Amino acid sequence: MGLKLFNTLSRSVQEFAPLDLESKRVGMYCCGPTVYDFAHIGNWRTFVFGDLVRRYLEFKGYAVQHVMNITDVEDKIIKRVRESRAPLSDFTGKFEAAFFEDLKSLNCRLPHQTPRATEHIGPIIELIQKLLDKGIAYRAADGSIYFSIEKYRSAGRQYGQLVKLNFDEMRVGERVRSDEYAKEAVADFALWKARVPEDGEVFWPSPWGEGRPGWHIECSAMSMEILGPSFDLHVGGEDLMFPHHEDEIAQSEGAALQPPGQRFVRHWLHGAHLMVEGKKMAKSLGNFFTLRDLLAKSFSGREIRYLLLTAHYRETFNFTMDGLQSARQSLARLDECLARLREVTGQTKAAEDASLVSNFSEKLDDDLNVSGAWGSIFEWVREMNRRLADRSLDSSAAASALAAWERIDSVLAVGASTEVVAPPEIQALLEARQAARKAKDFKKADEIRAELKVKGWVIEDTPKGPRLRPG
Ligand code: AMP
Ligand code: ZN
């Protein structure tokens, strides 16, 4: 069955059809992090969603070229650079490195290309020049270059492809310099911002004088440079629909580099936001979490990834600490079942159980219905547990079940393929407990078991010796 995805352009669920159907190649661009701070758990919802899209396309046999930009110059960064007094690349380098570490903690596949805006100033300037040559961009008195919405529309183009806009309220030629603005403030937006004293040392030479790019032009230039002027998929959080993505379309289609009849992007995918305990996440409300905050509370990357992958991407997701605790329990249930299947399987190899895989892909084909997929996975866990309990599962059936799980986990990436490895201090406690048991000091052994429990680990005594699992 074919994959269906909601396309923000058509506001409907559509069959996913890449430009190059035959080669099954897919070009996919995800708006990446603005590296001015550690990425928060809301950002991670969107990045993990992008990883799910990529992994599922790969599961379906597509050869995905996954590009994620690093926004390393824009308004918020310049403000922080000014405050920190550090050079731009020292400041952004720290958060960029942290971003890549976090990506790994959450088991996201590394994008094939992660272009930095500051390393694409050449293509950015070229694209702005094309818009100037077409008369769609113009130079303001201070040397900044703006995109003219009026000229773009009178060239027969549509501004407002992803969101509905009210042009009656708009005054022609009114301008907005900042990178972020609301729908109500729709106006000519900055492509190139002439240098001002507040920019400090952050500027580049250009044919129009010293300055720096606007945020929106960065993504148009980098995506088209790497994926070509027309590509398959563009992913981001719902807040990016306007103005960021609308402006990306305007700049890219305004330059008219696409072959006739082709759009800049065929499918736009937007992930809904994450809230925390029912509220918009904000530092002032004390409900703001970076990934690191949660890891420091001893939750693992896979528990967080699992939780982020439990809800449909188009539904606002309410993140709670209780939810994270239940994620831990659900994964423990899954791990338990997988560990027992591995024991029964031994060295046996078998072809994957087709029904688990087809149930899974039937759900994901339906606009990435992950909650439905988890429903069938836990149904399967119950069935496996029942068969393990009444010993009606032979080694080949167990191997076939495990092979199916591994196939679907190539998409979910939450299954510990081997047992979860406890940190050294926890392993040391387990060894001390074994030594106490050997010395028949059962009181001490029980105390250590209780200490491990407090630290979040449960000992299971199996025929192959004691095993630790989070719990
Ligand atoms: P930024 O680093 O601010 O450019 O954001 C990176 C990505 O995170 C973008 O795709 C945003 O749309 C997304 N994002 C920002 N806040 C949230 C949130 N609360 N929930 C989900 N995604 C978010
Ligand atoms: Zn972008």
Short mmCIF file of C-alpha atoms and ligand atoms in Angstrom, two decimals:
data_model
loop_
_atom_site.label_atom_id
_atom_site.label_comp_id
_atom_site.label_asym_id
_atom_site.label_seq_id
_atom_site.Cartn_x
_atom_site.Cartn_y
_atom_site.Cartn_z
CA MET A 1 0.00 0.00 0.00
CA GLY A 2 1.14 3.54 -0.66
CA LEU A 3 2.07 6.07 1.96
CA LYS A 4 -0.43 8.84 2.58
CA LEU A 5 0.60 12.08 4.26
CA PHE A 6 -1.17 15.30 5.12
CA ASN A 7 0.14 18.02 2.81
CA THR A 8 -0.19 21.53 4.25
CA LEU A 9 -0.27 22.88 0.67
CA SER A 10 -3.49 21.05 -0.23
CA ARG A 11 -4.73 20.83 3.38
CA SER A 12 -5.53 17.20 2.76
CA VAL A 13 -4.14 13.72 3.16
CA GLN A 14 -2.50 12.79 -0.14
CA GLU A 15 -0.68 9.84 -1.60
CA PHE A 16 3.03 10.55 -1.28
CA ALA A 17 4.55 10.59 -4.77
CA PRO A 18 8.15 11.75 -5.15
CA LEU A 19 9.28 13.65 -8.23
CA ASP A 20 11.46 10.78 -9.32
CA LEU A 21 9.12 7.81 -8.90
CA GLU A 22 11.31 5.34 -10.74
CA SER A 23 14.55 5.74 -8.82
CA LYS A 24 12.66 6.03 -5.51
CA ARG A 25 14.92 8.91 -4.55
CA VAL A 26 13.47 11.44 -2.13
CA GLY A 27 14.87 14.86 -1.27
CA MET A 28 13.84 15.92 2.22
CA TYR A 29 14.66 19.18 3.99
CA CYS A 30 14.03 19.73 7.70
CA CYS A 31 14.38 23.17 9.19
CA GLY A 32 17.08 22.61 11.76
CA PRO A 33 17.99 24.24 15.06
CA THR A 34 18.73 27.87 15.69
CA VAL A 35 21.89 27.36 17.69
CA TYR A 36 21.53 30.02 20.38
CA ASP A 37 20.65 27.67 23.25
CA PHE A 38 20.18 23.98 24.04
CA ALA A 39 17.28 22.51 22.08
CA HIS A 40 14.17 22.05 24.22
CA ILE A 41 11.84 19.12 24.35
CA GLY A 42 9.39 20.86 21.99
CA ASN A 43 12.12 21.25 19.38
CA TRP A 44 12.90 17.59 19.90
CA ARG A 45 9.34 16.59 19.20
CA THR A 46 9.74 18.13 15.75
CA PHE A 47 13.21 16.71 15.07
CA VAL A 48 12.19 13.21 16.18
CA PHE A 49 9.16 13.55 13.91
CA GLY A 50 11.53 14.38 11.01
CA ASP A 51 13.56 11.29 11.89
CA LEU A 52 10.40 9.18 11.87
CA VAL A 53 9.49 10.44 8.39
CA ARG A 54 12.97 9.66 7.08
CA ARG A 55 13.15 6.23 8.71
CA TYR A 56 9.72 5.25 7.46
CA LEU A 57 10.54 6.30 3.90
CA GLU A 58 13.71 4.20 4.14
CA PHE A 59 11.67 1.28 5.50
CA LYS A 60 9.50 1.63 2.37
CA GLY A 61 12.57 1.36 0.15
CA TYR A 62 13.10 5.03 -0.69
CA ALA A 63 16.64 6.39 -0.89
CA VAL A 64 16.25 9.55 1.16
CA GLN A 65 18.60 12.49 0.95
CA HIS A 66 18.00 14.15 4.29
CA VAL A 67 19.17 17.72 4.70
CA MET A 68 18.90 19.67 7.94
CA ASN A 69 20.26 23.17 8.11
CA ILE A 70 21.94 24.76 11.09
CA THR A 71 20.71 28.32 11.54
CA ASP A 72 23.85 29.92 12.90
CA VAL A 73 23.03 33.56 12.15
CA GLU A 74 19.70 35.34 12.74
CA ASP A 75 18.21 37.93 15.11
CA LYS A 76 18.12 35.87 18.33
CA ILE A 77 21.69 34.64 17.84
CA ILE A 78 23.02 38.15 17.25
CA LYS A 79 21.35 39.37 20.41
CA ARG A 80 22.92 36.58 22.47
CA VAL A 81 26.32 37.02 20.81
CA ARG A 82 26.18 40.68 21.76
CA GLU A 83 25.37 39.78 25.37
CA SER A 84 27.99 37.03 25.63
CA ARG A 85 30.71 39.07 23.86
CA ALA A 86 32.00 35.83 22.30
CA PRO A 87 32.77 35.59 18.57
CA LEU A 88 29.80 34.26 16.58
CA SER A 89 31.26 30.85 15.75
CA ASP A 90 32.48 30.22 19.33
CA PHE A 91 29.01 31.00 20.61
CA THR A 92 27.06 28.91 18.08
CA GLY A 93 29.68 26.11 17.99
CA LYS A 94 28.92 25.13 21.57
CA PHE A 95 25.18 24.75 20.94
CA GLU A 96 25.70 23.08 17.61
CA ALA A 97 27.90 20.41 19.23
CA ALA A 98 25.27 19.92 21.95
CA PHE A 99 22.60 19.54 19.27
CA PHE A 100 24.49 16.69 17.59
CA GLU A 101 25.03 14.95 20.93
CA ASP A 102 21.31 15.22 21.69
CA LEU A 103 20.43 13.89 18.25
CA LYS A 104 22.47 10.81 19.12
CA SER A 105 20.90 10.45 22.57
CA LEU A 106 17.50 10.33 20.89
CA ASN A 107 18.70 7.78 18.36
CA CYS A 108 17.96 10.01 15.38
CA ARG A 109 19.75 9.15 12.15
CA LEU A 110 22.28 11.79 11.26
CA PRO A 111 21.03 13.86 8.30
CA HIS A 112 23.17 13.37 5.19
CA GLN A 113 23.93 17.09 5.05
CA THR A 114 23.80 19.69 7.81
CA PRO A 115 24.68 22.96 6.05
CA ARG A 116 25.45 26.05 8.11
CA ALA A 117 23.99 29.35 6.98
CA THR A 118 27.28 31.16 7.59
CA GLU A 119 28.96 28.83 5.08
CA HIS A 120 26.39 29.59 2.37
CA ILE A 121 26.57 33.35 2.19
CA GLY A 122 27.63 33.06 -1.50
CA PRO A 123 24.51 31.14 -2.66
CA ILE A 124 22.35 33.40 -0.45
CA ILE A 125 23.70 36.52 -2.16
CA GLU A 126 23.20 34.91 -5.60
CA LEU A 127 19.58 34.11 -4.83
CA ILE A 128 18.90 37.64 -3.60
CA GLN A 129 20.53 38.97 -6.78
CA LYS A 130 18.17 36.83 -8.89
CA LEU A 131 15.18 38.30 -7.07
CA LEU A 132 16.56 41.81 -7.64
CA ASP A 133 17.09 41.05 -11.34
CA LYS A 134 13.47 39.92 -11.62
CA GLY A 135 12.28 43.10 -9.95
CA ILE A 136 10.71 41.13 -7.06
CA ALA A 137 13.25 42.44 -4.54
CA TYR A 138 14.29 46.05 -4.01
CA ARG A 139 16.90 48.02 -2.11
CA ALA A 140 15.81 50.26 0.77
CA ALA A 141 17.53 53.52 1.65
CA ASP A 142 19.72 51.90 4.34
CA GLY A 143 21.12 49.33 1.87
CA SER A 144 18.90 46.46 3.07
CA ILE A 145 17.17 44.34 0.45
CA TYR A 146 13.48 43.55 0.81
CA PHE A 147 11.13 41.11 -0.91
CA SER A 148 8.21 42.90 -2.56
CA ILE A 149 4.97 41.03 -1.99
CA GLU A 150 3.15 43.28 -4.42
CA LYS A 151 5.62 42.60 -7.27
CA TYR A 152 5.56 38.89 -6.55
CA ARG A 153 1.76 38.81 -6.68
CA SER A 154 1.60 40.90 -9.80
CA ALA A 155 3.96 38.39 -11.46
CA GLY A 156 1.03 35.97 -11.10
CA ARG A 157 2.39 34.21 -8.01
CA GLN A 158 0.46 33.30 -4.91
CA TYR A 159 1.60 34.58 -1.53
CA GLY A 160 -0.30 32.65 1.12
CA GLN A 161 -0.02 29.06 -0.10
CA LEU A 162 0.28 27.49 3.35
CA VAL A 163 -1.87 29.94 5.32
CA LYS A 164 -4.74 32.25 4.44
CA LEU A 165 -3.74 35.91 4.52
CA ASN A 166 -5.69 39.09 4.55
CA PHE A 167 -4.25 41.47 1.94
CA ASP A 168 -6.93 44.12 2.40
CA GLU A 169 -5.27 45.23 5.61
CA MET A 170 -1.86 45.36 4.05
CA ARG A 171 -0.24 48.63 3.03
CA VAL A 172 1.85 48.24 -0.09
CA GLY A 173 5.58 48.63 0.53
CA GLU A 174 5.28 48.42 4.31
CA ARG A 175 8.31 46.58 5.62
CA VAL A 176 9.26 44.21 8.41
CA ARG A 177 12.91 43.88 9.32
CA SER A 178 12.81 41.28 12.09
CA ASP A 179 12.96 37.57 11.26
CA GLU A 180 9.85 36.69 13.23
CA TYR A 181 6.47 38.38 12.86
CA ALA A 182 2.81 37.44 12.98
CA LYS A 183 0.35 36.87 10.14
CA GLU A 184 -1.32 40.18 10.92
CA ALA A 185 1.98 41.94 10.24
CA VAL A 186 2.35 40.56 6.72
CA ALA A 187 4.66 42.97 4.87
CA ASP A 188 7.72 43.10 2.63
CA PHE A 189 10.34 41.11 4.51
CA ALA A 190 14.12 41.48 4.72
CA LEU A 191 16.34 39.32 2.51
CA TRP A 192 19.55 41.16 3.36
CA LYS A 193 19.90 43.37 6.42
CA ALA A 194 22.35 46.24 6.14
CA ARG A 195 24.90 46.32 8.95
CA VAL A 196 23.88 48.21 12.07
CA PRO A 197 26.05 48.87 15.16
CA GLU A 198 24.12 46.23 17.19
CA ASP A 199 25.36 43.53 14.78
CA GLY A 200 28.88 43.97 16.15
CA GLU A 201 31.31 41.87 14.13
CA VAL A 202 28.59 39.78 12.50
CA PHE A 203 28.53 40.96 8.89
CA TRP A 204 29.61 39.95 5.40
CA PRO A 205 30.42 42.02 2.32
CA SER A 206 27.83 41.98 -0.47
CA PRO A 207 27.15 43.89 -3.70
CA TRP A 208 24.82 46.07 -1.59
CA GLY A 209 27.25 46.80 1.22
CA GLU A 210 28.05 45.04 4.48
CA GLY A 211 25.27 43.17 6.18
CA ARG A 212 23.82 39.76 6.95
CA PRO A 213 21.11 37.52 5.53
CA GLY A 214 17.53 37.35 6.80
CA TRP A 215 16.55 33.99 8.28
CA HIS A 216 14.06 32.96 5.56
CA ILE A 217 16.43 33.34 2.61
CA GLU A 218 18.94 31.05 4.34
CA CYS A 219 16.66 28.02 4.02
CA SER A 220 15.65 28.79 0.41
CA ALA A 221 19.27 29.09 -0.66
CA MET A 222 20.59 26.04 1.19
CA SER A 223 17.73 23.71 0.31
CA MET A 224 17.83 24.55 -3.41
CA GLU A 225 21.63 24.47 -3.50
CA ILE A 226 21.68 20.89 -2.17
CA LEU A 227 18.37 19.35 -3.29
CA GLY A 228 17.73 21.36 -6.44
CA PRO A 229 15.05 24.02 -7.10
CA SER A 230 12.22 21.51 -6.76
CA PHE A 231 12.22 18.72 -4.20
CA ASP A 232 9.88 16.32 -2.45
CA LEU A 233 9.46 16.99 1.24
CA HIS A 234 9.88 19.89 3.61
CA VAL A 235 9.40 19.31 7.34
CA GLY A 236 9.13 21.64 10.34
CA GLY A 237 7.05 22.61 13.34
CA GLU A 238 3.65 24.25 12.82
CA ASP A 239 4.95 27.66 13.98
CA LEU A 240 7.16 27.75 10.88
CA MET A 241 4.25 27.77 8.42
CA PHE A 242 4.12 31.53 8.64
CA PRO A 243 6.17 33.51 7.95
CA HIS A 244 9.19 31.20 7.56
CA HIS A 245 7.86 28.63 5.10
CA GLU A 246 5.56 31.02 3.27
CA ASP A 247 8.55 33.29 2.70
CA GLU A 248 10.70 30.34 1.64
CA ILE A 249 8.13 29.50 -1.06
CA ALA A 250 7.94 33.13 -2.18
CA GLN A 251 11.72 33.51 -2.47
CA SER A 252 12.27 30.16 -4.16
CA GLU A 253 9.35 30.33 -6.60
CA GLY A 254 9.96 34.06 -7.13
CA ALA A 255 13.43 33.25 -8.48
CA ALA A 256 11.63 30.86 -10.88
CA LEU A 257 14.36 28.23 -11.05
CA GLN A 258 11.87 25.34 -11.10
CA PRO A 259 11.11 23.50 -14.34
CA PRO A 260 7.73 24.57 -15.78
CA GLY A 261 4.81 23.31 -13.75
CA GLN A 262 6.93 22.29 -10.75
CA ARG A 263 6.65 23.76 -7.32
CA PHE A 264 9.51 24.50 -4.93
CA VAL A 265 8.32 21.69 -2.62
CA ARG A 266 5.72 19.00 -3.36
CA HIS A 267 4.77 17.98 0.20
CA TRP A 268 4.90 20.23 3.24
CA LEU A 269 4.69 18.41 6.56
CA HIS A 270 4.14 20.31 9.79
CA GLY A 271 4.28 18.82 13.25
CA ALA A 272 2.00 20.17 15.96
CA HIS A 273 3.51 21.67 19.07
CA LEU A 274 4.34 20.16 22.38
CA MET A 275 2.90 21.62 25.58
CA VAL A 276 4.05 20.81 29.09
CA GLU A 277 1.46 19.85 31.72
CA GLY A 278 -1.21 21.51 29.57
CA LYS A 279 0.61 24.83 29.16
CA LYS A 280 2.78 26.46 26.57
CA MET A 281 6.35 25.80 27.58
CA ALA A 282 8.06 28.89 28.95
CA LYS A 283 11.03 29.53 31.18
CA SER A 284 8.91 31.97 33.18
CA LEU A 285 6.36 29.22 33.97
CA GLY A 286 9.06 26.84 35.20
CA ASN A 287 7.83 24.16 32.79
CA PHE A 288 10.68 24.46 30.33
CA PHE A 289 12.81 21.39 29.69
CA THR A 290 15.80 20.81 27.50
CA LEU A 291 16.63 17.22 26.65
CA ARG A 292 19.54 17.52 29.04
CA ASP A 293 17.22 18.47 31.92
CA LEU A 294 15.36 15.19 31.44
CA LEU A 295 18.51 13.09 31.06
CA ALA A 296 19.73 14.63 34.33
CA LYS A 297 16.53 13.34 35.96
CA SER A 298 17.77 9.86 34.94
CA PHE A 299 15.37 9.35 32.04
CA SER A 300 17.01 7.76 29.04
CA GLY A 301 17.03 9.01 25.46
CA ARG A 302 14.98 6.01 24.37
CA GLU A 303 12.30 6.65 27.00
CA ILE A 304 12.00 10.25 25.83
CA ARG A 305 12.03 9.21 22.17
CA TYR A 306 9.34 6.62 22.85
CA LEU A 307 7.13 9.19 24.57
CA LEU A 308 7.56 11.68 21.73
CA LEU A 309 6.57 8.96 19.28
CA THR A 310 3.36 7.93 21.03
CA ALA A 311 1.15 10.71 19.66
CA HIS A 312 0.12 11.55 16.13
CA TYR A 313 2.27 14.34 14.71
CA ARG A 314 -0.72 16.53 13.86
CA GLU A 315 -2.03 16.49 17.42
CA THR A 316 -0.76 18.86 20.05
CA PHE A 317 1.13 16.70 22.50
CA ASN A 318 0.87 17.22 26.22
CA PHE A 319 4.18 16.27 27.78
CA THR A 320 3.99 15.31 31.46
CA MET A 321 6.35 13.73 33.96
CA ASP A 322 3.70 11.07 34.58
CA GLY A 323 3.71 10.38 30.86
CA LEU A 324 7.45 9.88 31.00
CA GLN A 325 7.07 7.43 33.90
CA SER A 326 4.49 5.44 31.95
CA ALA A 327 6.80 5.50 28.92
CA ARG A 328 9.40 3.83 31.13
CA GLN A 329 6.90 1.17 32.18
CA SER A 330 5.72 0.51 28.63
CA LEU A 331 9.28 0.09 27.42
CA ALA A 332 10.05 -2.21 30.35
CA ARG A 333 7.09 -4.37 29.27
CA LEU A 334 8.39 -4.46 25.73
CA ASP A 335 11.98 -5.17 26.84
CA GLU A 336 10.79 -7.96 29.08
CA CYS A 337 8.95 -9.65 26.25
CA LEU A 338 11.89 -9.20 23.85
CA ALA A 339 14.36 -10.59 26.39
CA ARG A 340 12.22 -13.71 26.88
CA LEU A 341 11.84 -14.11 23.13
CA ARG A 342 15.63 -13.94 22.81
CA GLU A 343 16.02 -16.64 25.43
CA VAL A 344 13.68 -18.97 23.52
CA THR A 345 15.21 -18.08 20.15
CA GLY A 346 18.81 -18.84 21.08
CA GLN A 347 20.81 -19.05 17.85
CA THR A 348 17.79 -19.87 15.65
CA LYS A 349 17.25 -17.66 12.60
CA ALA A 350 13.90 -17.28 10.84
CA ALA A 351 12.12 -15.03 8.35
CA GLU A 352 10.17 -12.17 9.90
CA ASP A 353 6.59 -12.68 10.96
CA ALA A 354 4.79 -10.92 8.12
CA SER A 355 1.62 -10.09 10.02
CA LEU A 356 3.29 -7.87 12.63
CA VAL A 357 5.16 -5.99 9.90
CA SER A 358 2.10 -5.55 7.71
CA ASN A 359 -0.06 -4.37 10.64
CA PHE A 360 2.60 -1.83 11.45
CA SER A 361 2.99 -0.51 7.92
CA GLU A 362 -0.75 -0.37 7.38
CA LYS A 363 -0.95 2.04 10.32
CA LEU A 364 2.03 4.16 9.33
CA ASP A 365 0.93 4.35 5.71
CA ASP A 366 -2.13 6.11 7.07
CA ASP A 367 -0.51 9.51 7.65
CA LEU A 368 1.98 8.06 10.15
CA ASN A 369 -0.57 6.79 12.62
CA VAL A 370 1.89 5.90 15.37
CA SER A 371 -0.69 5.47 18.10
CA GLY A 372 -2.43 2.83 15.98
CA ALA A 373 0.94 1.17 15.40
CA TRP A 374 1.69 1.06 19.12
CA GLY A 375 -1.75 -0.44 19.68
CA SER A 376 -0.88 -3.37 17.43
CA ILE A 377 2.59 -3.71 18.92
CA PHE A 378 1.28 -4.03 22.48
CA GLU A 379 -1.41 -6.40 21.29
CA TRP A 380 1.41 -8.51 19.86
CA VAL A 381 3.37 -8.25 23.17
CA ARG A 382 0.33 -9.63 25.03
CA GLU A 383 0.02 -12.48 22.54
CA MET A 384 3.73 -13.30 22.78
CA ASN A 385 3.62 -13.25 26.59
CA ARG A 386 0.65 -15.60 26.55
CA ARG A 387 2.42 -18.01 24.23
CA LEU A 388 5.65 -17.76 26.20
CA ALA A 389 3.75 -18.50 29.40
CA ASP A 390 2.03 -21.60 28.04
CA ARG A 391 5.22 -22.64 26.22
CA SER A 392 3.50 -22.82 22.86
CA LEU A 393 6.20 -20.77 21.13
CA ASP A 394 9.05 -22.76 19.63
CA SER A 395 12.45 -21.27 18.83
CA SER A 396 11.65 -20.70 15.18
CA ALA A 397 8.38 -18.86 15.93
CA ALA A 398 10.23 -16.76 18.52
CA ALA A 399 12.98 -15.98 15.99
CA SER A 400 10.39 -14.98 13.44
CA ALA A 401 8.70 -12.67 15.96
CA LEU A 402 12.02 -11.08 16.87
CA ALA A 403 12.96 -10.56 13.23
CA ALA A 404 9.64 -8.75 12.70
CA TRP A 405 10.24 -6.58 15.74
CA GLU A 406 13.71 -5.65 14.52
CA ARG A 407 12.29 -4.63 11.15
CA ILE A 408 9.73 -2.29 12.67
CA ASP A 409 12.23 -1.01 15.18
CA SER A 410 14.33 0.21 12.24
CA VAL A 411 11.61 2.91 12.13
CA LEU A 412 10.76 3.40 15.80
CA ALA A 413 14.32 3.00 17.06
CA VAL A 414 13.28 2.54 20.67
CA GLY A 415 14.08 -1.13 21.20
CA ALA A 416 17.25 -1.89 23.06
CA SER A 417 18.61 -4.48 20.63
CA THR A 418 20.46 -6.00 23.55
CA GLU A 419 19.70 -5.51 27.21
CA VAL A 420 19.94 -1.99 28.58
CA VAL A 421 23.44 -1.48 29.88
CA ALA A 422 23.54 -0.18 33.42
CA PRO A 423 26.19 2.40 34.31
CA PRO A 424 29.35 1.08 36.07
CA GLU A 425 28.30 2.13 39.59
CA ILE A 426 25.05 0.18 39.18
CA GLN A 427 26.92 -2.86 37.83
CA ALA A 428 29.23 -2.64 40.85
CA LEU A 429 26.21 -2.76 43.18
CA LEU A 430 24.91 -5.83 41.38
CA GLU A 431 28.29 -7.52 41.84
CA ALA A 432 28.33 -6.59 45.54
CA ARG A 433 24.89 -8.16 45.90
CA GLN A 434 26.11 -11.35 44.22
CA ALA A 435 29.07 -11.47 46.58
CA ALA A 436 26.77 -10.99 49.59
CA ARG A 437 24.54 -13.83 48.40
CA LYS A 438 27.52 -16.08 47.90
CA ALA A 439 28.62 -15.32 51.46
CA LYS A 440 25.01 -16.09 52.54
CA ASP A 441 24.62 -12.54 53.85
CA PHE A 442 21.02 -12.27 52.59
CA LYS A 443 20.27 -9.20 54.68
CA LYS A 444 23.01 -7.27 52.89
CA ALA A 445 21.91 -8.69 49.52
CA ASP A 446 18.37 -7.44 50.15
CA GLU A 447 19.64 -4.02 51.20
CA ILE A 448 21.55 -3.72 47.95
CA ARG A 449 18.48 -4.77 45.98
CA ALA A 450 16.51 -2.01 47.75
CA GLU A 451 19.27 0.53 47.04
CA LEU A 452 19.21 -0.42 43.36
CA LYS A 453 15.45 0.01 43.32
CA VAL A 454 15.80 3.53 44.73
CA LYS A 455 18.34 4.25 41.97
CA GLY A 456 15.84 3.09 39.33
CA TRP A 457 17.06 -0.46 38.64
CA VAL A 458 15.37 -3.80 39.22
CA ILE A 459 17.24 -7.11 39.54
CA GLU A 460 15.72 -10.11 37.88
CA ASP A 461 17.10 -13.51 38.69
CA THR A 462 16.99 -15.59 35.51
CA PRO A 463 18.33 -19.11 34.80
CA LYS A 464 21.28 -17.35 33.14
CA GLY A 465 22.06 -15.29 36.22
CA PRO A 466 20.86 -11.91 37.49
CA ARG A 467 19.78 -9.24 35.00
CA LEU A 468 19.29 -5.51 35.53
CA ARG A 469 16.48 -3.56 33.98
CA PRO A 470 15.28 0.01 34.54
CA GLY A 471 12.19 0.10 36.70
P1 AMP B 1 14.14 26.74 16.38
O1 AMP B 1 15.45 26.19 16.90
O2 AMP B 1 13.49 27.69 17.32
O3 AMP B 1 14.27 27.31 14.99
O4 AMP B 1 13.12 25.51 16.29
C1 AMP B 1 13.48 24.28 15.74
C2 AMP B 1 12.25 23.46 15.42
O5 AMP B 1 11.47 23.22 16.61
C3 AMP B 1 11.29 24.15 14.44
O6 AMP B 1 10.86 23.19 13.48
C4 AMP B 1 10.14 24.60 15.32
O7 AMP B 1 8.93 24.63 14.60
C5 AMP B 1 10.11 23.52 16.36
N1 AMP B 1 9.46 23.90 17.63
C6 AMP B 1 9.65 25.03 18.36
N2 AMP B 1 8.88 25.01 19.49
C7 AMP B 1 8.20 23.84 19.49
C8 AMP B 1 7.25 23.21 20.37
N3 AMP B 1 6.85 23.76 21.51
N4 AMP B 1 6.76 22.00 20.00
C9 AMP B 1 7.16 21.39 18.86
N5 AMP B 1 8.06 21.92 18.00
C10 AMP B 1 8.58 23.13 18.29
ZN ZN B 2 14.01 26.85 7.61
#
